[in-house]
Amino acid sequence: MPDLLLVAYAALLGACVGSFLNVCIYRWPEGLSVVRPGSRCPGCETPIKWYDNVPVVGWLLLRGRCRTCGTRISVQYPLIELTTASLWVAAVLRHGFGWQALSSALFFTLLLGIALTDARKYIIPDQFTIGGLVIGLALAFAPGGISPLQSALGAALGFAVLWIIAVLGEAVFRKPAMGGGDIKMMAMVGAFLGPPGVLLTIFLGALFGSLIFGPISLKTGKLVPFGIFLALGAGITEPWGQAIVAWYLSTFLHPA
Ligand SMILES: [Zn+2]
């Protein structure tokens, strides 16, 4: 059982990261800076005071309204802060306080950011994918986890497989089947999970995408925000990938 103080620290850190993630989710798809200007009320443009901007607590104390003009502030803000805090706590509970917890927490934060921007705008910002790729490659040098070679191979494999799917898809359907964001995203996922993890992620992402969104897409003609399903696949693969592969091998490839 890890120290309660460390778990509380992870929750606090995660909530602050989640608060920043909110800003990234809204501004990166629009090509805006996340540094300047500071957070403003979407209604009256009044800069938000630091004490109203405290994760979760600020929103609760204001009961979801701007202090100046009373405009409603979306519940999405505190929800994303709470979700990110839970992801960071889960990482510390699983790995203890250290490099692997940091790597896991950052990876899930990136996946959350990608899923949300893809859901809102059909955009996966380079900051999450290319930025995340660099973080993943760098963290492979930390003790524990996958080696730098595995990380680089995973990134190359993720990029290559999705690139081939994109080229084949375009040849078959005569329109872009997959965005460049998905390709860069899988390079990032590969850097964190290595080659086996990246393949399982693509398999799970395609499975969930076709099961969940396929019917909706066929009916409404809506584009599949594939990044959401790849993020879901990666989120399952990170903790349970090895167990899933072991189960599959023992069930289907059991020597007779
Ligand atoms: Zn306002």
PDB file of C-alpha atoms and ligand atoms in Angstrom:
ATOM      1  CA  MET A   1       0.000   0.000   0.000  1.00  0.00           C
ATOM      2  CA  PRO A   2       1.630   3.239  -1.081  1.00  0.00           C
ATOM      3  CA  ASP A   3       1.873   6.185   1.244  1.00  0.00           C
ATOM      4  CA  LEU A   4      -1.452   8.076   1.406  1.00  0.00           C
ATOM      5  CA  LEU A   5       0.430  11.340   1.198  1.00  0.00           C
ATOM      6  CA  LEU A   6       1.961  10.277  -2.135  1.00  0.00           C
ATOM      7  CA  VAL A   7      -1.470   9.272  -3.473  1.00  0.00           C
ATOM      8  CA  ALA A   8      -2.853  12.674  -2.444  1.00  0.00           C
ATOM      9  CA  TYR A   9       0.109  14.320  -4.150  1.00  0.00           C
ATOM     10  CA  ALA A  10      -0.573  12.335  -7.347  1.00  0.00           C
ATOM     11  CA  ALA A  11      -4.238  13.400  -7.225  1.00  0.00           C
ATOM     12  CA  LEU A  12      -3.274  17.056  -6.810  1.00  0.00           C
ATOM     13  CA  LEU A  13      -0.684  16.906  -9.574  1.00  0.00           C
ATOM     14  CA  GLY A  14      -3.124  15.062 -11.853  1.00  0.00           C
ATOM     15  CA  ALA A  15      -5.841  17.675 -11.239  1.00  0.00           C
ATOM     16  CA  CYS A  16      -3.428  20.473 -12.189  1.00  0.00           C
ATOM     17  CA  VAL A  17      -2.343  18.597 -15.313  1.00  0.00           C
ATOM     18  CA  GLY A  18      -6.036  18.070 -16.107  1.00  0.00           C
ATOM     19  CA  SER A  19      -6.637  21.791 -15.746  1.00  0.00           C
ATOM     20  CA  PHE A  20      -3.885  22.445 -18.292  1.00  0.00           C
ATOM     21  CA  LEU A  21      -5.265  19.652 -20.499  1.00  0.00           C
ATOM     22  CA  ASN A  22      -8.596  21.538 -20.623  1.00  0.00           C
ATOM     23  CA  VAL A  23      -6.813  24.546 -22.082  1.00  0.00           C
ATOM     24  CA  CYS A  24      -4.914  22.375 -24.612  1.00  0.00           C
ATOM     25  CA  ILE A  25      -8.099  20.592 -25.751  1.00  0.00           C
ATOM     26  CA  TYR A  26      -9.830  23.894 -26.526  1.00  0.00           C
ATOM     27  CA  ARG A  27      -6.932  25.867 -27.944  1.00  0.00           C
ATOM     28  CA  TRP A  28      -4.646  23.478 -29.858  1.00  0.00           C
ATOM     29  CA  PRO A  29      -7.265  22.483 -32.468  1.00  0.00           C
ATOM     30  CA  GLU A  30      -7.791  26.223 -33.133  1.00  0.00           C
ATOM     31  CA  GLY A  31      -4.065  26.831 -33.479  1.00  0.00           C
ATOM     32  CA  LEU A  32      -4.009  29.079 -30.399  1.00  0.00           C
ATOM     33  CA  SER A  33      -1.317  29.411 -27.728  1.00  0.00           C
ATOM     34  CA  VAL A  34      -1.962  27.637 -24.428  1.00  0.00           C
ATOM     35  CA  VAL A  35       0.181  30.150 -22.557  1.00  0.00           C
ATOM     36  CA  ARG A  36      -1.276  33.481 -23.628  1.00  0.00           C
ATOM     37  CA  PRO A  37      -3.771  34.885 -22.950  1.00  0.00           C
ATOM     38  CA  GLY A  38      -4.619  33.388 -19.545  1.00  0.00           C
ATOM     39  CA  SER A  39      -7.971  31.677 -18.954  1.00  0.00           C
ATOM     40  CA  ARG A  40     -10.960  33.929 -19.643  1.00  0.00           C
ATOM     41  CA  CYS A  41     -14.695  33.630 -19.201  1.00  0.00           C
ATOM     42  CA  PRO A  42     -16.157  32.564 -22.570  1.00  0.00           C
ATOM     43  CA  GLY A  43     -19.078  34.976 -21.963  1.00  0.00           C
ATOM     44  CA  CYS A  44     -17.611  38.290 -20.783  1.00  0.00           C
ATOM     45  CA  GLU A  45     -13.872  37.732 -21.489  1.00  0.00           C
ATOM     46  CA  THR A  46     -13.001  38.658 -17.897  1.00  0.00           C
ATOM     47  CA  PRO A  47      -9.696  36.999 -16.961  1.00  0.00           C
ATOM     48  CA  ILE A  48     -10.333  34.222 -14.440  1.00  0.00           C
ATOM     49  CA  LYS A  49      -8.721  34.875 -11.048  1.00  0.00           C
ATOM     50  CA  TRP A  50      -6.227  32.273  -9.880  1.00  0.00           C
ATOM     51  CA  TYR A  51      -8.377  31.350  -6.884  1.00  0.00           C
ATOM     52  CA  ASP A  52     -11.384  30.661  -9.164  1.00  0.00           C
ATOM     53  CA  ASN A  53      -9.144  28.590 -11.419  1.00  0.00           C
ATOM     54  CA  VAL A  54      -8.201  26.016  -8.747  1.00  0.00           C
ATOM     55  CA  PRO A  55      -9.018  22.590 -10.291  1.00  0.00           C
ATOM     56  CA  VAL A  56     -12.482  21.204  -9.473  1.00  0.00           C
ATOM     57  CA  VAL A  57     -12.812  23.326  -6.283  1.00  0.00           C
ATOM     58  CA  GLY A  58     -13.031  26.617  -8.199  1.00  0.00           C
ATOM     59  CA  TRP A  59     -15.852  25.326 -10.385  1.00  0.00           C
ATOM     60  CA  LEU A  60     -17.726  23.898  -7.365  1.00  0.00           C
ATOM     61  CA  LEU A  61     -17.450  27.117  -5.326  1.00  0.00           C
ATOM     62  CA  LEU A  62     -18.755  29.169  -8.277  1.00  0.00           C
ATOM     63  CA  ARG A  63     -21.415  26.491  -8.901  1.00  0.00           C
ATOM     64  CA  GLY A  64     -20.407  26.388 -12.561  1.00  0.00           C
ATOM     65  CA  ARG A  65     -20.952  30.107 -13.279  1.00  0.00           C
ATOM     66  CA  CYS A  66     -18.676  33.044 -14.078  1.00  0.00           C
ATOM     67  CA  ARG A  67     -18.159  35.281 -11.016  1.00  0.00           C
ATOM     68  CA  THR A  68     -18.619  38.444 -13.113  1.00  0.00           C
ATOM     69  CA  CYS A  69     -21.406  37.745 -15.617  1.00  0.00           C
ATOM     70  CA  GLY A  70     -22.960  34.452 -14.508  1.00  0.00           C
ATOM     71  CA  THR A  71     -22.337  32.636 -17.821  1.00  0.00           C
ATOM     72  CA  ARG A  72     -22.475  28.860 -17.326  1.00  0.00           C
ATOM     73  CA  ILE A  73     -19.080  27.179 -17.316  1.00  0.00           C
ATOM     74  CA  SER A  74     -19.216  23.659 -18.756  1.00  0.00           C
ATOM     75  CA  VAL A  75     -19.128  20.725 -16.336  1.00  0.00           C
ATOM     76  CA  GLN A  76     -16.624  19.277 -18.789  1.00  0.00           C
ATOM     77  CA  TYR A  77     -13.845  21.318 -17.098  1.00  0.00           C
ATOM     78  CA  PRO A  78     -14.075  19.770 -13.608  1.00  0.00           C
ATOM     79  CA  LEU A  79     -14.873  16.344 -15.122  1.00  0.00           C
ATOM     80  CA  ILE A  80     -11.652  16.334 -17.154  1.00  0.00           C
ATOM     81  CA  GLU A  81      -9.716  17.511 -14.077  1.00  0.00           C
ATOM     82  CA  LEU A  82     -11.222  14.703 -11.975  1.00  0.00           C
ATOM     83  CA  THR A  83     -10.600  12.114 -14.709  1.00  0.00           C
ATOM     84  CA  THR A  84      -6.967  13.139 -15.087  1.00  0.00           C
ATOM     85  CA  ALA A  85      -6.502  13.105 -11.296  1.00  0.00           C
ATOM     86  CA  SER A  86      -7.896   9.526 -11.206  1.00  0.00           C
ATOM     87  CA  LEU A  87      -5.544   8.447 -14.005  1.00  0.00           C
ATOM     88  CA  TRP A  88      -2.550   9.816 -12.078  1.00  0.00           C
ATOM     89  CA  VAL A  89      -3.684   8.128  -8.844  1.00  0.00           C
ATOM     90  CA  ALA A  90      -4.203   4.832 -10.704  1.00  0.00           C
ATOM     91  CA  ALA A  91      -0.668   5.084 -12.146  1.00  0.00           C
ATOM     92  CA  VAL A  92       0.845   5.546  -8.669  1.00  0.00           C
ATOM     93  CA  LEU A  93      -1.246   2.712  -7.174  1.00  0.00           C
ATOM     94  CA  ARG A  94      -0.089   0.363  -9.952  1.00  0.00           C
ATOM     95  CA  HIS A  95       3.567   1.287 -10.198  1.00  0.00           C
ATOM     96  CA  GLY A  96       4.445   2.980  -6.920  1.00  0.00           C
ATOM     97  CA  PHE A  97       5.951   6.449  -6.951  1.00  0.00           C
ATOM     98  CA  GLY A  98       8.574   6.591  -9.726  1.00  0.00           C
ATOM     99  CA  TRP A  99       9.418   6.764 -13.419  1.00  0.00           C
ATOM    100  CA  GLN A 100       6.954   4.068 -14.532  1.00  0.00           C
ATOM    101  CA  ALA A 101       4.096   5.826 -12.746  1.00  0.00           C
ATOM    102  CA  LEU A 102       5.040   9.102 -14.445  1.00  0.00           C
ATOM    103  CA  SER A 103       5.248   7.391 -17.836  1.00  0.00           C
ATOM    104  CA  SER A 104       1.866   5.689 -17.379  1.00  0.00           C
ATOM    105  CA  ALA A 105       0.192   8.873 -16.093  1.00  0.00           C
ATOM    106  CA  LEU A 106       1.494  10.963 -19.012  1.00  0.00           C
ATOM    107  CA  PHE A 107       0.526   8.283 -21.537  1.00  0.00           C
ATOM    108  CA  PHE A 108      -3.088   8.143 -20.287  1.00  0.00           C
ATOM    109  CA  THR A 109      -3.243  11.953 -20.179  1.00  0.00           C
ATOM    110  CA  LEU A 110      -2.159  12.088 -23.847  1.00  0.00           C
ATOM    111  CA  LEU A 111      -4.750   9.442 -24.790  1.00  0.00           C
ATOM    112  CA  LEU A 112      -7.479  11.408 -23.002  1.00  0.00           C
ATOM    113  CA  GLY A 113      -6.477  14.604 -24.812  1.00  0.00           C
ATOM    114  CA  ILE A 114      -6.456  12.830 -28.195  1.00  0.00           C
ATOM    115  CA  ALA A 115      -9.847  11.156 -27.622  1.00  0.00           C
ATOM    116  CA  LEU A 116     -11.435  14.488 -26.637  1.00  0.00           C
ATOM    117  CA  THR A 117     -10.041  16.605 -29.494  1.00  0.00           C
ATOM    118  CA  ASP A 118     -10.886  13.867 -32.005  1.00  0.00           C
ATOM    119  CA  ALA A 119     -14.439  13.664 -30.605  1.00  0.00           C
ATOM    120  CA  ARG A 120     -14.962  17.441 -30.656  1.00  0.00           C
ATOM    121  CA  LYS A 121     -13.176  18.490 -33.852  1.00  0.00           C
ATOM    122  CA  TYR A 122     -11.951  15.413 -35.703  1.00  0.00           C
ATOM    123  CA  ILE A 123      -8.474  16.782 -35.037  1.00  0.00           C
ATOM    124  CA  ILE A 124      -5.562  15.127 -33.268  1.00  0.00           C
ATOM    125  CA  PRO A 125      -3.109  17.951 -32.499  1.00  0.00           C
ATOM    126  CA  ASP A 126       0.589  17.373 -33.236  1.00  0.00           C
ATOM    127  CA  GLN A 127       1.384  18.561 -29.712  1.00  0.00           C
ATOM    128  CA  PHE A 128      -0.188  15.362 -28.355  1.00  0.00           C
ATOM    129  CA  THR A 129       1.269  13.028 -31.001  1.00  0.00           C
ATOM    130  CA  ILE A 130       4.696  14.411 -31.942  1.00  0.00           C
ATOM    131  CA  GLY A 131       5.134  15.905 -28.457  1.00  0.00           C
ATOM    132  CA  GLY A 132       4.035  12.610 -26.890  1.00  0.00           C
ATOM    133  CA  LEU A 133       6.345  10.649 -29.192  1.00  0.00           C
ATOM    134  CA  VAL A 134       9.340  12.627 -27.909  1.00  0.00           C
ATOM    135  CA  ILE A 135       8.230  12.105 -24.287  1.00  0.00           C
ATOM    136  CA  GLY A 136       7.720   8.365 -24.866  1.00  0.00           C
ATOM    137  CA  LEU A 137      11.141   7.924 -26.476  1.00  0.00           C
ATOM    138  CA  ALA A 138      12.825   9.912 -23.690  1.00  0.00           C
ATOM    139  CA  LEU A 139      11.073   8.004 -20.874  1.00  0.00           C
ATOM    140  CA  ALA A 140      12.248   4.673 -22.364  1.00  0.00           C
ATOM    141  CA  PHE A 141      15.709   5.659 -21.024  1.00  0.00           C
ATOM    142  CA  ALA A 142      14.325   5.710 -17.464  1.00  0.00           C
ATOM    143  CA  PRO A 143      14.780   2.548 -15.350  1.00  0.00           C
ATOM    144  CA  GLY A 144      12.075  -0.137 -15.681  1.00  0.00           C
ATOM    145  CA  GLY A 145       9.635  -0.386 -18.584  1.00  0.00           C
ATOM    146  CA  ILE A 146      10.588  -0.985 -22.213  1.00  0.00           C
ATOM    147  CA  SER A 147      14.074  -0.364 -23.631  1.00  0.00           C
ATOM    148  CA  PRO A 148      14.874   2.621 -25.885  1.00  0.00           C
ATOM    149  CA  LEU A 149      15.243   0.183 -28.814  1.00  0.00           C
ATOM    150  CA  GLN A 150      11.784  -1.324 -28.161  1.00  0.00           C
ATOM    151  CA  SER A 151      10.386   2.183 -27.916  1.00  0.00           C
ATOM    152  CA  ALA A 152      11.918   3.274 -31.245  1.00  0.00           C
ATOM    153  CA  LEU A 153      10.828   0.046 -32.973  1.00  0.00           C
ATOM    154  CA  GLY A 154       7.310   0.449 -31.578  1.00  0.00           C
ATOM    155  CA  ALA A 155       7.113   4.021 -32.884  1.00  0.00           C
ATOM    156  CA  ALA A 156       8.340   2.990 -36.344  1.00  0.00           C
ATOM    157  CA  LEU A 157       5.941   0.033 -36.475  1.00  0.00           C
ATOM    158  CA  GLY A 158       2.933   2.109 -35.353  1.00  0.00           C
ATOM    159  CA  PHE A 159       3.699   4.737 -37.984  1.00  0.00           C
ATOM    160  CA  ALA A 160       4.317   2.175 -40.744  1.00  0.00           C
ATOM    161  CA  VAL A 161       1.218   0.026 -40.150  1.00  0.00           C
ATOM    162  CA  LEU A 162      -1.161   3.008 -40.031  1.00  0.00           C
ATOM    163  CA  TRP A 163       0.526   4.597 -43.043  1.00  0.00           C
ATOM    164  CA  ILE A 164       0.014   1.408 -45.071  1.00  0.00           C
ATOM    165  CA  ILE A 165      -3.636   1.189 -43.926  1.00  0.00           C
ATOM    166  CA  ALA A 166      -4.116   4.819 -44.967  1.00  0.00           C
ATOM    167  CA  VAL A 167      -2.595   4.270 -48.429  1.00  0.00           C
ATOM    168  CA  LEU A 168      -4.563   1.044 -49.024  1.00  0.00           C
ATOM    169  CA  GLY A 169      -7.758   2.626 -47.712  1.00  0.00           C
ATOM    170  CA  GLU A 170      -7.407   5.591 -50.024  1.00  0.00           C
ATOM    171  CA  ALA A 171      -6.797   3.273 -52.995  1.00  0.00           C
ATOM    172  CA  VAL A 172      -9.882   1.179 -52.184  1.00  0.00           C
ATOM    173  CA  PHE A 173     -12.364   3.862 -51.073  1.00  0.00           C
ATOM    174  CA  ARG A 174     -10.989   6.665 -53.279  1.00  0.00           C
ATOM    175  CA  LYS A 175     -11.108   9.074 -50.345  1.00  0.00           C
ATOM    176  CA  PRO A 176      -8.897   9.539 -47.284  1.00  0.00           C
ATOM    177  CA  ALA A 177      -9.749   6.663 -44.930  1.00  0.00           C
ATOM    178  CA  MET A 178      -7.484   7.767 -42.127  1.00  0.00           C
ATOM    179  CA  GLY A 179      -6.056  11.118 -41.083  1.00  0.00           C
ATOM    180  CA  GLY A 180      -2.385  11.942 -40.672  1.00  0.00           C
ATOM    181  CA  GLY A 181      -3.205  12.501 -36.992  1.00  0.00           C
ATOM    182  CA  ASP A 182      -3.991   8.792 -36.540  1.00  0.00           C
ATOM    183  CA  ILE A 183      -0.650   7.822 -38.121  1.00  0.00           C
ATOM    184  CA  LYS A 184       1.349  10.155 -35.868  1.00  0.00           C
ATOM    185  CA  MET A 185      -0.727   9.052 -32.889  1.00  0.00           C
ATOM    186  CA  MET A 186       0.273   5.415 -33.383  1.00  0.00           C
ATOM    187  CA  ALA A 187       3.949   6.396 -33.561  1.00  0.00           C
ATOM    188  CA  MET A 188       3.447   7.978 -30.115  1.00  0.00           C
ATOM    189  CA  VAL A 189       1.597   4.896 -28.792  1.00  0.00           C
ATOM    190  CA  GLY A 190       4.394   2.662 -30.128  1.00  0.00           C
ATOM    191  CA  ALA A 191       7.017   4.716 -28.301  1.00  0.00           C
ATOM    192  CA  PHE A 192       5.230   4.010 -25.006  1.00  0.00           C
ATOM    193  CA  LEU A 193       4.119   0.392 -25.588  1.00  0.00           C
ATOM    194  CA  GLY A 194       6.706  -1.154 -27.955  1.00  0.00           C
ATOM    195  CA  PRO A 195       5.974  -3.380 -31.007  1.00  0.00           C
ATOM    196  CA  PRO A 196       3.612  -6.013 -29.455  1.00  0.00           C
ATOM    197  CA  GLY A 197       1.583  -3.338 -27.655  1.00  0.00           C
ATOM    198  CA  VAL A 198       1.202  -1.201 -30.765  1.00  0.00           C
ATOM    199  CA  LEU A 199      -0.141  -4.162 -32.789  1.00  0.00           C
ATOM    200  CA  LEU A 200      -2.658  -5.113 -30.083  1.00  0.00           C
ATOM    201  CA  THR A 201      -3.748  -1.445 -29.861  1.00  0.00           C
ATOM    202  CA  ILE A 202      -4.435  -1.286 -33.622  1.00  0.00           C
ATOM    203  CA  PHE A 203      -6.335  -4.578 -33.468  1.00  0.00           C
ATOM    204  CA  LEU A 204      -8.479  -3.437 -30.503  1.00  0.00           C
ATOM    205  CA  GLY A 205      -8.987   0.040 -32.012  1.00  0.00           C
ATOM    206  CA  ALA A 206     -10.248  -1.438 -35.303  1.00  0.00           C
ATOM    207  CA  LEU A 207     -12.461  -3.894 -33.406  1.00  0.00           C
ATOM    208  CA  PHE A 208     -14.084  -1.235 -31.181  1.00  0.00           C
ATOM    209  CA  GLY A 209     -14.299   1.250 -34.051  1.00  0.00           C
ATOM    210  CA  SER A 210     -16.203  -1.146 -36.280  1.00  0.00           C
ATOM    211  CA  LEU A 211     -18.364  -2.587 -33.488  1.00  0.00           C
ATOM    212  CA  ILE A 212     -19.304   0.699 -31.845  1.00  0.00           C
ATOM    213  CA  PHE A 213     -19.091   3.360 -34.527  1.00  0.00           C
ATOM    214  CA  GLY A 214     -19.413   1.252 -37.673  1.00  0.00           C
ATOM    215  CA  PRO A 215     -23.224   0.984 -37.522  1.00  0.00           C
ATOM    216  CA  ILE A 216     -23.588   4.713 -36.696  1.00  0.00           C
ATOM    217  CA  SER A 217     -21.235   5.631 -39.516  1.00  0.00           C
ATOM    218  CA  LEU A 218     -23.076   3.480 -42.075  1.00  0.00           C
ATOM    219  CA  LYS A 219     -26.403   4.999 -41.085  1.00  0.00           C
ATOM    220  CA  THR A 220     -25.416   8.669 -40.848  1.00  0.00           C
ATOM    221  CA  GLY A 221     -22.423   8.779 -43.186  1.00  0.00           C
ATOM    222  CA  LYS A 222     -20.425  10.330 -40.336  1.00  0.00           C
ATOM    223  CA  LEU A 223     -16.658  10.009 -40.388  1.00  0.00           C
ATOM    224  CA  VAL A 224     -15.301   7.580 -37.800  1.00  0.00           C
ATOM    225  CA  PRO A 225     -13.215   9.476 -35.229  1.00  0.00           C
ATOM    226  CA  PHE A 226     -10.770   6.583 -35.224  1.00  0.00           C
ATOM    227  CA  GLY A 227      -8.454   8.266 -32.712  1.00  0.00           C
ATOM    228  CA  ILE A 228     -11.017   7.694 -29.937  1.00  0.00           C
ATOM    229  CA  PHE A 229     -11.008   3.951 -30.551  1.00  0.00           C
ATOM    230  CA  LEU A 230      -7.238   3.753 -30.901  1.00  0.00           C
ATOM    231  CA  ALA A 231      -7.013   5.628 -27.576  1.00  0.00           C
ATOM    232  CA  LEU A 232      -9.413   3.117 -26.027  1.00  0.00           C
ATOM    233  CA  GLY A 233      -7.361   0.227 -27.433  1.00  0.00           C
ATOM    234  CA  ALA A 234      -4.122   1.738 -26.118  1.00  0.00           C
ATOM    235  CA  GLY A 235      -5.715   2.407 -22.721  1.00  0.00           C
ATOM    236  CA  ILE A 236      -6.621  -1.282 -22.444  1.00  0.00           C
ATOM    237  CA  THR A 237      -3.312  -2.540 -23.849  1.00  0.00           C
ATOM    238  CA  GLU A 238      -1.112  -0.524 -21.472  1.00  0.00           C
ATOM    239  CA  PRO A 239      -2.217  -2.334 -18.275  1.00  0.00           C
ATOM    240  CA  TRP A 240      -3.638  -5.628 -19.679  1.00  0.00           C
ATOM    241  CA  GLY A 241      -1.883  -6.190 -23.028  1.00  0.00           C
ATOM    242  CA  GLN A 242       0.473  -8.909 -21.806  1.00  0.00           C
ATOM    243  CA  ALA A 243      -2.361 -10.734 -20.036  1.00  0.00           C
ATOM    244  CA  ILE A 244      -4.542 -10.561 -23.169  1.00  0.00           C
ATOM    245  CA  VAL A 245      -1.761 -11.920 -25.415  1.00  0.00           C
ATOM    246  CA  ALA A 246      -0.927 -14.696 -22.899  1.00  0.00           C
ATOM    247  CA  TRP A 247      -4.622 -15.653 -22.681  1.00  0.00           C
ATOM    248  CA  TYR A 248      -4.930 -15.668 -26.485  1.00  0.00           C
ATOM    249  CA  LEU A 249      -1.849 -17.832 -26.963  1.00  0.00           C
ATOM    250  CA  SER A 250      -2.872 -20.333 -24.281  1.00  0.00           C
ATOM    251  CA  THR A 251      -6.460 -20.543 -25.564  1.00  0.00           C
ATOM    252  CA  PHE A 252      -5.973 -20.697 -29.313  1.00  0.00           C
ATOM    253  CA  LEU A 253      -2.428 -21.895 -29.817  1.00  0.00           C
ATOM    254  CA  HIS A 254      -2.320 -24.503 -27.100  1.00  0.00           C
ATOM    255  CA  PRO A 255      -0.158 -27.426 -28.253  1.00  0.00           C
ATOM    256  CA  ALA A 256      -2.465 -30.386 -28.839  1.00  0.00           C
TER     257      ALA A 256
HETATM  258 ZN    ZN B   1     -18.160  36.071 -17.481  1.00  0.00          ZN
END
